[in-house]
GROMACS .gro file of C-alpha atoms in nm:
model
  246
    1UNK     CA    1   1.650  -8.546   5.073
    2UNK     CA    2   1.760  -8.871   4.881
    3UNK     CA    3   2.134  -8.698   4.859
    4UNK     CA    4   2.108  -8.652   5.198
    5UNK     CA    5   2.059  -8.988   5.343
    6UNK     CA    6   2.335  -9.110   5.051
    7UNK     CA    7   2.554  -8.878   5.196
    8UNK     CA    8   2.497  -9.026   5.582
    9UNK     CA    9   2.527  -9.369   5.446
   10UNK     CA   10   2.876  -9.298   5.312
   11UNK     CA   11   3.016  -9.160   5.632
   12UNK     CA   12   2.865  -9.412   5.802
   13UNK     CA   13   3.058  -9.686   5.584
   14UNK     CA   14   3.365  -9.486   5.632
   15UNK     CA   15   3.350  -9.474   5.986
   16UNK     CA   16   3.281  -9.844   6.004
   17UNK     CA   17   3.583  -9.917   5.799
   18UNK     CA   18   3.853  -9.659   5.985
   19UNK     CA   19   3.665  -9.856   6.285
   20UNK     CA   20   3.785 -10.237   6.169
   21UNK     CA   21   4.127 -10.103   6.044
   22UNK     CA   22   4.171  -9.988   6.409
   23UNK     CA   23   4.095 -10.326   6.566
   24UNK     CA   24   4.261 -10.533   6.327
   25UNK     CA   25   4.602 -10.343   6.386
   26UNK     CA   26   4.545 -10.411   6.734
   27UNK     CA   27   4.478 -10.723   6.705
   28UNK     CA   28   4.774 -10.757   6.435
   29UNK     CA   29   5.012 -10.625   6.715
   30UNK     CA   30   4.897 -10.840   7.007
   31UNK     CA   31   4.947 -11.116   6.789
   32UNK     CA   32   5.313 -10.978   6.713
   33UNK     CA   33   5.372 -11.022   7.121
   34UNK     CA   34   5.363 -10.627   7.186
   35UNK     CA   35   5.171 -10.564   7.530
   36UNK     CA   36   4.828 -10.397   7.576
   37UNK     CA   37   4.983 -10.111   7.714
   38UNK     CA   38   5.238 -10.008   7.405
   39UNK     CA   39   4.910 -10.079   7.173
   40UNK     CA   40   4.680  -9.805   7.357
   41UNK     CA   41   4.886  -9.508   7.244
   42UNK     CA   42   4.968  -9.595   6.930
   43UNK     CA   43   4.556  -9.652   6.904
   44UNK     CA   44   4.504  -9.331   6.995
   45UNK     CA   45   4.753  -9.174   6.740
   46UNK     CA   46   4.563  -9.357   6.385
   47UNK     CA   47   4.191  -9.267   6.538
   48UNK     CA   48   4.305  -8.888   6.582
   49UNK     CA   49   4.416  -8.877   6.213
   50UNK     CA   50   4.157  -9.064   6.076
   51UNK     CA   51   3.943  -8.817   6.226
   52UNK     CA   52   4.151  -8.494   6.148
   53UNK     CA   53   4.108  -8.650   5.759
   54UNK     CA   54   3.765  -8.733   5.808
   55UNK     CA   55   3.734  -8.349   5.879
   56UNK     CA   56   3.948  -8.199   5.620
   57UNK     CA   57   3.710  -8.444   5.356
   58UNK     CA   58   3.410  -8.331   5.460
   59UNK     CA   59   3.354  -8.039   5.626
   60UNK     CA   60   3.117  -7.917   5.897
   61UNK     CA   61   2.769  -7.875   5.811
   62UNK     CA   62   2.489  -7.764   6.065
   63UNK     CA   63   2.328  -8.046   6.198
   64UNK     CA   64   1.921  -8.100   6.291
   65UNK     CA   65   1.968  -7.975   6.638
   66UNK     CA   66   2.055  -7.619   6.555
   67UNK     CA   67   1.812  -7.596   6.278
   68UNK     CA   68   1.567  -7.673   6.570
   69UNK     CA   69   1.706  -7.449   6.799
   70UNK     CA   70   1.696  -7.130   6.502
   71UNK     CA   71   1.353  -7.290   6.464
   72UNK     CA   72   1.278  -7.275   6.810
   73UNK     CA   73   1.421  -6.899   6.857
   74UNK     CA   74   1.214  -6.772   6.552
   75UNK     CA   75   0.892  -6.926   6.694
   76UNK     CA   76   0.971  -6.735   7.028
   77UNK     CA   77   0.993  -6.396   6.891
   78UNK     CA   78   0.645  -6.451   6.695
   79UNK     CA   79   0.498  -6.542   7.021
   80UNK     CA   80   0.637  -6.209   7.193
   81UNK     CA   81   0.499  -6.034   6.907
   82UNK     CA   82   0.169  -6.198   6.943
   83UNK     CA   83   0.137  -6.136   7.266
   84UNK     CA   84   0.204  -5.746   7.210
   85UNK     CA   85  -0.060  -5.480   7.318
   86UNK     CA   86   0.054  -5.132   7.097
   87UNK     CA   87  -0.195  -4.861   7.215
   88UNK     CA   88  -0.163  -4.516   7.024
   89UNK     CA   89  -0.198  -4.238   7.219
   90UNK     CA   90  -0.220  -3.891   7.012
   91UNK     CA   91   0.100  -3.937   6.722
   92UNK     CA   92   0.293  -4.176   6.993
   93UNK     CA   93   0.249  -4.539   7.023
   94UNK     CA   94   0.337  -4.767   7.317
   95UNK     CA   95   0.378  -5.173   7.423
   96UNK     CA   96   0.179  -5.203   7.758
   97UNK     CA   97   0.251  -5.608   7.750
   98UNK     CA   98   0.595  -5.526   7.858
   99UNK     CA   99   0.468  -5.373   8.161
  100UNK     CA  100   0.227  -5.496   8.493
  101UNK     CA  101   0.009  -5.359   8.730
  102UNK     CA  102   0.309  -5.308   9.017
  103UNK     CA  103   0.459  -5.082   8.691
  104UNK     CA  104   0.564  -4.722   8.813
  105UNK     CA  105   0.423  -4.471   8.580
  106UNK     CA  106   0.740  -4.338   8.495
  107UNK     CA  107   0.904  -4.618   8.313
  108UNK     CA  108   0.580  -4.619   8.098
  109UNK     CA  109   0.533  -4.240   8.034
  110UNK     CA  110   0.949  -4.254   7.870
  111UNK     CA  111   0.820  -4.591   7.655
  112UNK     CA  112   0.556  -4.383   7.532
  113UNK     CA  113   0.836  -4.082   7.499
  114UNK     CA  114   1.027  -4.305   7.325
  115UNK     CA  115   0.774  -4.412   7.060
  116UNK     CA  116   0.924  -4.744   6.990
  117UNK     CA  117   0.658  -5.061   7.072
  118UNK     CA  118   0.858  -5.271   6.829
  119UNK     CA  119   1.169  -5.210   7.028
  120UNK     CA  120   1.405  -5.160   6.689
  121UNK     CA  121   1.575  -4.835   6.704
  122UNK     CA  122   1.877  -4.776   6.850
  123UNK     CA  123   1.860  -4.523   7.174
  124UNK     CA  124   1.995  -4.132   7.077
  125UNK     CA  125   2.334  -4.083   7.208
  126UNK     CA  126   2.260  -3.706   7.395
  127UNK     CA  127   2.451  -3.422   7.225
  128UNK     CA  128   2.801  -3.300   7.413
  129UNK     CA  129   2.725  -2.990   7.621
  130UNK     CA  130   2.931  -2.750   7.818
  131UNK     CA  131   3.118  -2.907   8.091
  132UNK     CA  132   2.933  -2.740   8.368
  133UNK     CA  133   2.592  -2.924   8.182
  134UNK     CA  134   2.771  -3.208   8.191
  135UNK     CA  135   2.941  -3.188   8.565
  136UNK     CA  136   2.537  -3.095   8.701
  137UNK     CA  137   2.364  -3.387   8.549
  138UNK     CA  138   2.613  -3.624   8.615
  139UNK     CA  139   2.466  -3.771   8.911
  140UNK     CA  140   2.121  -3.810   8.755
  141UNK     CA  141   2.231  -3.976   8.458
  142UNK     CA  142   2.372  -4.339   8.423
  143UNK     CA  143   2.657  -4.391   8.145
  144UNK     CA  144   2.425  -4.413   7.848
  145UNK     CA  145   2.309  -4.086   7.905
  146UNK     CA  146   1.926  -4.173   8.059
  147UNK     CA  147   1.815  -3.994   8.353
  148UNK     CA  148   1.783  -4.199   8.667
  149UNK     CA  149   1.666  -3.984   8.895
  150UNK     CA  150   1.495  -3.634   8.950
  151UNK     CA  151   1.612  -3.408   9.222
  152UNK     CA  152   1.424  -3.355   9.510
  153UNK     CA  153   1.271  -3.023   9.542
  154UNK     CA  154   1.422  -2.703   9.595
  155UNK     CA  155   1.255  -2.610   9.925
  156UNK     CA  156   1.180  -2.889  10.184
  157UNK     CA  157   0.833  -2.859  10.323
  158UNK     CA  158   0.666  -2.934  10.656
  159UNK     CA  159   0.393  -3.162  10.628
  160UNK     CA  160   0.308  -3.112  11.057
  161UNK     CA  161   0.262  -2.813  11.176
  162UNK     CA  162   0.366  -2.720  11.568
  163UNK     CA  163   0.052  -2.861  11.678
  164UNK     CA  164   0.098  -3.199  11.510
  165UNK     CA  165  -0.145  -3.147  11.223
  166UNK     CA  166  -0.070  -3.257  10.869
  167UNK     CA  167  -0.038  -2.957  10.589
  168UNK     CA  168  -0.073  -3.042  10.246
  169UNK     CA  169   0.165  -2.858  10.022
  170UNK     CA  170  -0.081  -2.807   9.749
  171UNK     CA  171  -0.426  -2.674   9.989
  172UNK     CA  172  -0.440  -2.295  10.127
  173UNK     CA  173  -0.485  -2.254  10.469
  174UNK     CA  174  -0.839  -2.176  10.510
  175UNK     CA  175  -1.024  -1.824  10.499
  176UNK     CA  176  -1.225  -1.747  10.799
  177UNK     CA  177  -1.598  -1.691  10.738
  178UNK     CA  178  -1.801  -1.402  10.831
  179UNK     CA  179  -1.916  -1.347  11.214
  180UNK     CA  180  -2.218  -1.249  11.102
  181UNK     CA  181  -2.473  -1.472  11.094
  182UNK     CA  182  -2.886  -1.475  10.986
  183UNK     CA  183  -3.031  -1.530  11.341
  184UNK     CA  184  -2.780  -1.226  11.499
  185UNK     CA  185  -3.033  -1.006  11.296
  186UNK     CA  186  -3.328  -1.139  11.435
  187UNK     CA  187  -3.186  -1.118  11.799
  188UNK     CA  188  -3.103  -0.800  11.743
  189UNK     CA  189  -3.403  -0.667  11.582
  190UNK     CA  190  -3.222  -0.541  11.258
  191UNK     CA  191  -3.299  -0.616  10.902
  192UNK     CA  192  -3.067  -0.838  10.769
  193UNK     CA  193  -2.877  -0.749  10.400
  194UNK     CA  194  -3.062  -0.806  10.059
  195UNK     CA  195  -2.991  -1.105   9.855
  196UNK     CA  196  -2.771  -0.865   9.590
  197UNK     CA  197  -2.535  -0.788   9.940
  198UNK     CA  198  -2.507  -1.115  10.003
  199UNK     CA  199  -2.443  -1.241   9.634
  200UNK     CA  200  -2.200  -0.955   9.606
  201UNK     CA  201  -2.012  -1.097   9.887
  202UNK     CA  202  -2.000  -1.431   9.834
  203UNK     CA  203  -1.895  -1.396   9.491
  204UNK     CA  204  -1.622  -1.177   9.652
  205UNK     CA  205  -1.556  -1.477   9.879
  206UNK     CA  206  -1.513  -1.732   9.652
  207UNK     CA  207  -1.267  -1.529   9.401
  208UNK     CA  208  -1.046  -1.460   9.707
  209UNK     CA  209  -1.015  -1.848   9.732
  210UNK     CA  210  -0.972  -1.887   9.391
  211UNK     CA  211  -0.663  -1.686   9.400
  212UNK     CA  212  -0.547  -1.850   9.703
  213UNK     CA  213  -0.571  -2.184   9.529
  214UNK     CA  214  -0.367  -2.109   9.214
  215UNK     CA  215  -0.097  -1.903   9.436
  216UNK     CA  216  -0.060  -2.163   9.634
  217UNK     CA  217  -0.039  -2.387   9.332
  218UNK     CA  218   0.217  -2.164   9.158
  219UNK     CA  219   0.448  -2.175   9.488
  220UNK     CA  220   0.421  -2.521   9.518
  221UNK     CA  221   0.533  -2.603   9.161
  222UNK     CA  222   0.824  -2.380   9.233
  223UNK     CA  223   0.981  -2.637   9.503
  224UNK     CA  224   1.035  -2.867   9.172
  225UNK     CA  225   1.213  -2.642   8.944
  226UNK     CA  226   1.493  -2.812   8.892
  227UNK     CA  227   1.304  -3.141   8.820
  228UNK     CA  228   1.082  -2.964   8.567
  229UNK     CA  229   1.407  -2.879   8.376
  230UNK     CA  230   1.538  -3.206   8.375
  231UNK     CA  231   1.191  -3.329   8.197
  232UNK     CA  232   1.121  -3.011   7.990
  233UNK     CA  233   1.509  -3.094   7.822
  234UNK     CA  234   1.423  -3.458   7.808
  235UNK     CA  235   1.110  -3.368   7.644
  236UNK     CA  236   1.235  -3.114   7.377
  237UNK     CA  237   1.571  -3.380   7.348
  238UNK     CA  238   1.348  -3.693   7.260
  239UNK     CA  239   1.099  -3.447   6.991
  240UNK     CA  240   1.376  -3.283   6.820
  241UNK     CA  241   1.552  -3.630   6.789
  242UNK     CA  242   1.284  -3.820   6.647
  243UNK     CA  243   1.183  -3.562   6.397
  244UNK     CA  244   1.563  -3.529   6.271
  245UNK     CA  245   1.574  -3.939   6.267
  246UNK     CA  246   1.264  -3.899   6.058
   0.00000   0.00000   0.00000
Protein backbone atom coordinates (compact mmCIF):
# COMPACT_ATOMS: atom_id res chain seq x y z
CA UNK A 1 0.00 0.00 0.00
CA UNK A 2 2.90 2.38 1.18
CA UNK A 3 4.66 1.59 -2.47
CA UNK A 4 1.64 2.47 -3.86
CA UNK A 5 0.96 5.92 -2.75
CA UNK A 6 5.09 6.48 -3.31
CA UNK A 7 4.53 5.48 -6.62
CA UNK A 8 1.41 8.20 -7.18
CA UNK A 9 3.47 10.78 -5.51
CA UNK A 10 6.24 10.40 -8.09
CA UNK A 11 4.05 10.75 -11.12
CA UNK A 12 2.43 13.33 -9.60
CA UNK A 13 5.86 15.34 -9.20
CA UNK A 14 6.63 14.44 -12.70
CA UNK A 15 3.63 15.71 -14.10
CA UNK A 16 3.96 18.91 -12.15
CA UNK A 17 7.40 19.44 -13.48
CA UNK A 18 6.71 18.48 -17.48
CA UNK A 19 3.72 21.00 -16.42
CA UNK A 20 6.18 24.20 -15.43
CA UNK A 21 8.69 23.29 -18.24
CA UNK A 22 5.67 23.80 -20.57
CA UNK A 23 4.76 27.26 -19.28
CA UNK A 24 8.07 28.53 -18.82
CA UNK A 25 8.95 27.84 -22.61
CA UNK A 26 5.96 29.70 -23.33
CA UNK A 27 6.56 32.21 -21.44
CA UNK A 28 10.40 32.12 -22.60
CA UNK A 29 9.07 32.58 -26.24
CA UNK A 30 6.56 35.39 -25.67
CA UNK A 31 9.25 37.10 -24.08
CA UNK A 32 11.48 36.39 -27.31
CA UNK A 33 8.55 38.53 -29.32
CA UNK A 34 7.07 35.25 -31.08
CA UNK A 35 3.10 35.61 -31.19
CA UNK A 36 0.53 33.53 -29.22
CA UNK A 37 -0.44 31.89 -32.19
CA UNK A 38 3.20 30.32 -33.39
CA UNK A 39 3.53 29.29 -29.47
CA UNK A 40 0.18 27.06 -29.42
CA UNK A 41 1.51 24.43 -31.81
CA UNK A 42 4.72 24.16 -30.82
CA UNK A 43 2.88 23.64 -27.11
CA UNK A 44 1.13 21.02 -28.33
CA UNK A 45 4.17 19.17 -29.92
CA UNK A 46 6.49 18.98 -26.16
CA UNK A 47 3.07 17.93 -24.11
CA UNK A 48 2.44 14.99 -26.72
CA UNK A 49 6.02 13.69 -26.12
CA UNK A 50 6.21 14.23 -22.69
CA UNK A 51 3.29 12.14 -22.54
CA UNK A 52 4.28 9.42 -25.19
CA UNK A 53 7.59 9.18 -22.59
CA UNK A 54 5.57 9.34 -19.67
CA UNK A 55 3.95 6.12 -21.21
CA UNK A 56 6.85 4.25 -22.47
CA UNK A 57 8.32 4.86 -18.46
CA UNK A 58 5.63 3.58 -16.88
CA UNK A 59 3.30 1.51 -18.26
CA UNK A 60 -0.44 0.96 -17.93
CA UNK A 61 -1.67 -0.54 -14.88
CA UNK A 62 -5.48 -1.15 -14.09
CA UNK A 63 -6.77 1.52 -12.21
CA UNK A 64 -9.55 1.45 -9.06
CA UNK A 65 -12.43 1.82 -11.39
CA UNK A 66 -12.12 -1.49 -13.15
CA UNK A 67 -11.18 -3.34 -10.09
CA UNK A 68 -14.68 -2.05 -9.00
CA UNK A 69 -16.34 -2.83 -11.98
CA UNK A 70 -14.70 -6.86 -11.91
CA UNK A 71 -15.82 -6.36 -8.31
CA UNK A 72 -19.08 -5.30 -9.20
CA UNK A 73 -19.58 -8.14 -12.04
CA UNK A 74 -18.47 -10.94 -9.57
CA UNK A 75 -20.98 -9.73 -6.92
CA UNK A 76 -23.72 -9.93 -9.72
CA UNK A 77 -23.26 -13.45 -10.66
CA UNK A 78 -23.37 -14.52 -6.78
CA UNK A 79 -26.61 -12.75 -6.58
CA UNK A 80 -28.05 -14.72 -9.74
CA UNK A 81 -26.84 -17.72 -8.10
CA UNK A 82 -28.50 -16.87 -4.90
CA UNK A 83 -31.45 -16.21 -6.23
CA UNK A 84 -31.53 -19.75 -8.08
CA UNK A 85 -34.41 -22.29 -7.42
CA UNK A 86 -32.80 -26.01 -8.79
CA UNK A 87 -35.70 -28.51 -8.30
CA UNK A 88 -34.77 -32.27 -9.12
CA UNK A 89 -37.18 -34.06 -10.75
CA UNK A 90 -36.40 -38.02 -11.07
CA UNK A 91 -32.24 -38.02 -12.29
CA UNK A 92 -32.89 -34.39 -14.06
CA UNK A 93 -32.53 -31.14 -12.41
CA UNK A 94 -33.95 -27.75 -13.46
CA UNK A 95 -33.67 -23.62 -12.64
CA UNK A 96 -37.39 -22.48 -12.29
CA UNK A 97 -36.01 -18.75 -11.26
CA UNK A 98 -35.27 -18.28 -14.85
CA UNK A 99 -38.77 -18.72 -15.68
CA UNK A 100 -42.48 -16.86 -14.61
CA UNK A 101 -45.87 -17.64 -14.35
CA UNK A 102 -46.76 -16.29 -18.21
CA UNK A 103 -43.82 -19.24 -18.97
CA UNK A 104 -45.10 -21.73 -21.75
CA UNK A 105 -44.50 -25.20 -20.60
CA UNK A 106 -42.44 -26.01 -23.37
CA UNK A 107 -39.45 -23.87 -22.86
CA UNK A 108 -39.40 -25.44 -19.29
CA UNK A 109 -39.99 -29.17 -20.13
CA UNK A 110 -36.42 -28.75 -22.80
CA UNK A 111 -34.57 -26.89 -19.52
CA UNK A 112 -35.44 -29.83 -17.66
CA UNK A 113 -34.38 -32.01 -21.00
CA UNK A 114 -31.44 -30.27 -20.96
CA UNK A 115 -30.36 -30.94 -17.36
CA UNK A 116 -28.23 -27.93 -17.00
CA UNK A 117 -29.57 -25.37 -13.91
CA UNK A 118 -26.05 -24.01 -13.71
CA UNK A 119 -26.18 -23.07 -17.33
CA UNK A 120 -22.28 -24.33 -18.05
CA UNK A 121 -22.25 -26.78 -20.77
CA UNK A 122 -21.99 -26.04 -24.09
CA UNK A 123 -25.31 -27.06 -26.30
CA UNK A 124 -24.70 -30.62 -28.53
CA UNK A 125 -24.09 -29.78 -32.05
CA UNK A 126 -26.88 -32.56 -33.71
CA UNK A 127 -25.13 -35.33 -35.68
CA UNK A 128 -25.11 -34.88 -39.81
CA UNK A 129 -27.92 -36.99 -41.27
CA UNK A 130 -29.00 -37.89 -44.72
CA UNK A 131 -29.89 -34.99 -46.79
CA UNK A 132 -33.51 -35.81 -47.08
CA UNK A 133 -33.37 -35.67 -42.79
CA UNK A 134 -31.84 -32.70 -43.17
CA UNK A 135 -34.05 -31.01 -46.21
CA UNK A 136 -37.50 -32.22 -43.83
CA UNK A 137 -36.51 -30.60 -40.63
CA UNK A 138 -35.19 -27.67 -42.02
CA UNK A 139 -38.05 -25.53 -41.47
CA UNK A 140 -38.50 -26.57 -37.84
CA UNK A 141 -35.12 -26.02 -36.85
CA UNK A 142 -33.25 -22.61 -36.43
CA UNK A 143 -29.35 -22.60 -37.41
CA UNK A 144 -28.09 -24.09 -34.18
CA UNK A 145 -29.92 -27.04 -34.75
CA UNK A 146 -33.00 -26.52 -31.91
CA UNK A 147 -36.41 -27.22 -32.93
CA UNK A 148 -38.67 -24.22 -33.17
CA UNK A 149 -41.64 -25.50 -34.02
CA UNK A 150 -43.80 -28.78 -34.22
CA UNK A 151 -45.92 -29.46 -37.21
CA UNK A 152 -49.40 -29.21 -37.07
CA UNK A 153 -51.23 -32.39 -37.25
CA UNK A 154 -51.61 -34.69 -39.97
CA UNK A 155 -55.39 -34.59 -40.35
CA UNK A 156 -57.27 -31.25 -39.72
CA UNK A 157 -60.30 -31.75 -37.58
CA UNK A 158 -63.74 -30.15 -37.31
CA UNK A 159 -64.42 -28.84 -34.06
CA UNK A 160 -68.50 -27.78 -35.35
CA UNK A 161 -70.39 -30.08 -36.64
CA UNK A 162 -73.27 -29.13 -39.50
CA UNK A 163 -75.50 -28.15 -36.83
CA UNK A 164 -73.11 -25.69 -35.18
CA UNK A 165 -72.17 -27.84 -32.20
CA UNK A 166 -68.62 -28.08 -30.89
CA UNK A 167 -66.85 -31.79 -31.16
CA UNK A 168 -64.03 -32.47 -29.12
CA UNK A 169 -61.36 -34.46 -30.85
CA UNK A 170 -60.54 -36.54 -27.89
CA UNK A 171 -64.64 -37.56 -26.59
CA UNK A 172 -66.71 -40.42 -28.55
CA UNK A 173 -69.84 -39.54 -29.76
CA UNK A 174 -72.21 -40.86 -27.35
CA UNK A 175 -73.91 -44.46 -27.16
CA UNK A 176 -77.60 -44.41 -27.07
CA UNK A 177 -79.20 -46.00 -23.98
CA UNK A 178 -81.69 -48.65 -23.84
CA UNK A 179 -85.56 -47.89 -24.72
CA UNK A 180 -86.45 -49.89 -22.16
CA UNK A 181 -87.22 -48.51 -19.16
CA UNK A 182 -88.51 -49.84 -15.31
CA UNK A 183 -92.05 -48.27 -15.40
CA UNK A 184 -92.73 -49.80 -19.30
CA UNK A 185 -92.90 -53.13 -17.25
CA UNK A 186 -95.29 -52.06 -14.89
CA UNK A 187 -97.57 -50.49 -17.66
CA UNK A 188 -97.40 -53.35 -19.35
CA UNK A 189 -97.97 -55.85 -16.74
CA UNK A 190 -94.65 -57.85 -17.37
CA UNK A 191 -91.97 -58.75 -14.95
CA UNK A 192 -89.15 -56.79 -15.43
CA UNK A 193 -85.34 -58.60 -15.79
CA UNK A 194 -83.39 -59.86 -12.62
CA UNK A 195 -80.66 -57.84 -11.18
CA UNK A 196 -77.88 -60.53 -12.82
CA UNK A 197 -79.68 -59.30 -16.52
CA UNK A 198 -79.30 -56.08 -15.73
CA UNK A 199 -75.66 -56.26 -14.21
CA UNK A 200 -74.80 -58.38 -17.21
CA UNK A 201 -75.78 -55.58 -19.37
CA UNK A 202 -74.52 -52.78 -17.93
CA UNK A 203 -71.23 -54.22 -17.50
CA UNK A 204 -71.62 -54.91 -21.27
CA UNK A 205 -72.44 -51.20 -21.58
CA UNK A 206 -69.77 -49.73 -19.97
CA UNK A 207 -66.89 -51.97 -21.74
CA UNK A 208 -68.38 -50.88 -25.11
CA UNK A 209 -67.53 -47.25 -23.94
CA UNK A 210 -64.42 -48.16 -22.71
CA UNK A 211 -63.33 -49.21 -26.07
CA UNK A 212 -64.83 -46.30 -27.65
CA UNK A 213 -62.76 -44.06 -25.41
CA UNK A 214 -59.28 -45.51 -26.06
CA UNK A 215 -60.14 -45.87 -30.01
CA UNK A 216 -60.97 -42.69 -30.12
CA UNK A 217 -57.87 -41.84 -28.15
CA UNK A 218 -55.61 -43.94 -30.39
CA UNK A 219 -57.08 -42.01 -33.62
CA UNK A 220 -56.66 -38.87 -32.17
CA UNK A 221 -52.97 -39.30 -31.27
CA UNK A 222 -52.54 -40.34 -34.83
CA UNK A 223 -53.32 -36.63 -36.24
CA UNK A 224 -49.80 -35.77 -34.40
CA UNK A 225 -47.52 -38.28 -35.78
CA UNK A 226 -45.23 -36.33 -37.19
CA UNK A 227 -44.87 -34.11 -34.05
CA UNK A 228 -44.38 -37.19 -31.86
CA UNK A 229 -41.30 -37.97 -34.06
CA UNK A 230 -39.85 -34.76 -33.85
CA UNK A 231 -39.95 -35.15 -29.78
CA UNK A 232 -39.35 -38.96 -29.59
CA UNK A 233 -35.74 -38.02 -31.74
CA UNK A 234 -35.24 -35.02 -29.55
CA UNK A 235 -35.76 -37.17 -26.65
CA UNK A 236 -33.49 -40.21 -27.56
CA UNK A 237 -30.88 -37.20 -29.14
CA UNK A 238 -30.62 -35.26 -25.72
CA UNK A 239 -30.29 -39.07 -23.53
CA UNK A 240 -27.81 -40.59 -25.72
CA UNK A 241 -25.84 -37.22 -25.67
CA UNK A 242 -25.64 -36.70 -22.13
CA UNK A 243 -24.72 -40.20 -21.28
CA UNK A 244 -21.76 -40.14 -24.00
CA UNK A 245 -20.74 -36.49 -22.46
CA UNK A 246 -20.75 -38.37 -19.21
Amino acid sequence: MADDEYQQELDSNDARADFENVLQGMLDKANAGESFSAIIPAVKEEVIDSSQEETRKFPVTPTKSSRKRKRKEEGKDDKQKSNSFIMKLFDRSIDLAAFNEDTPLYPICRAWMNNDPSGKKTPLRPKKGSDEEANSNSEDEDASGNVTEIPTPNVRWNNIDINGKYISPRVPATMPHSTDRINDYFVSHVSPPPPETLLINHIRRWRAIRERWTQKSCENDARYEDGMVILRDMFNRQLYGNSESQ
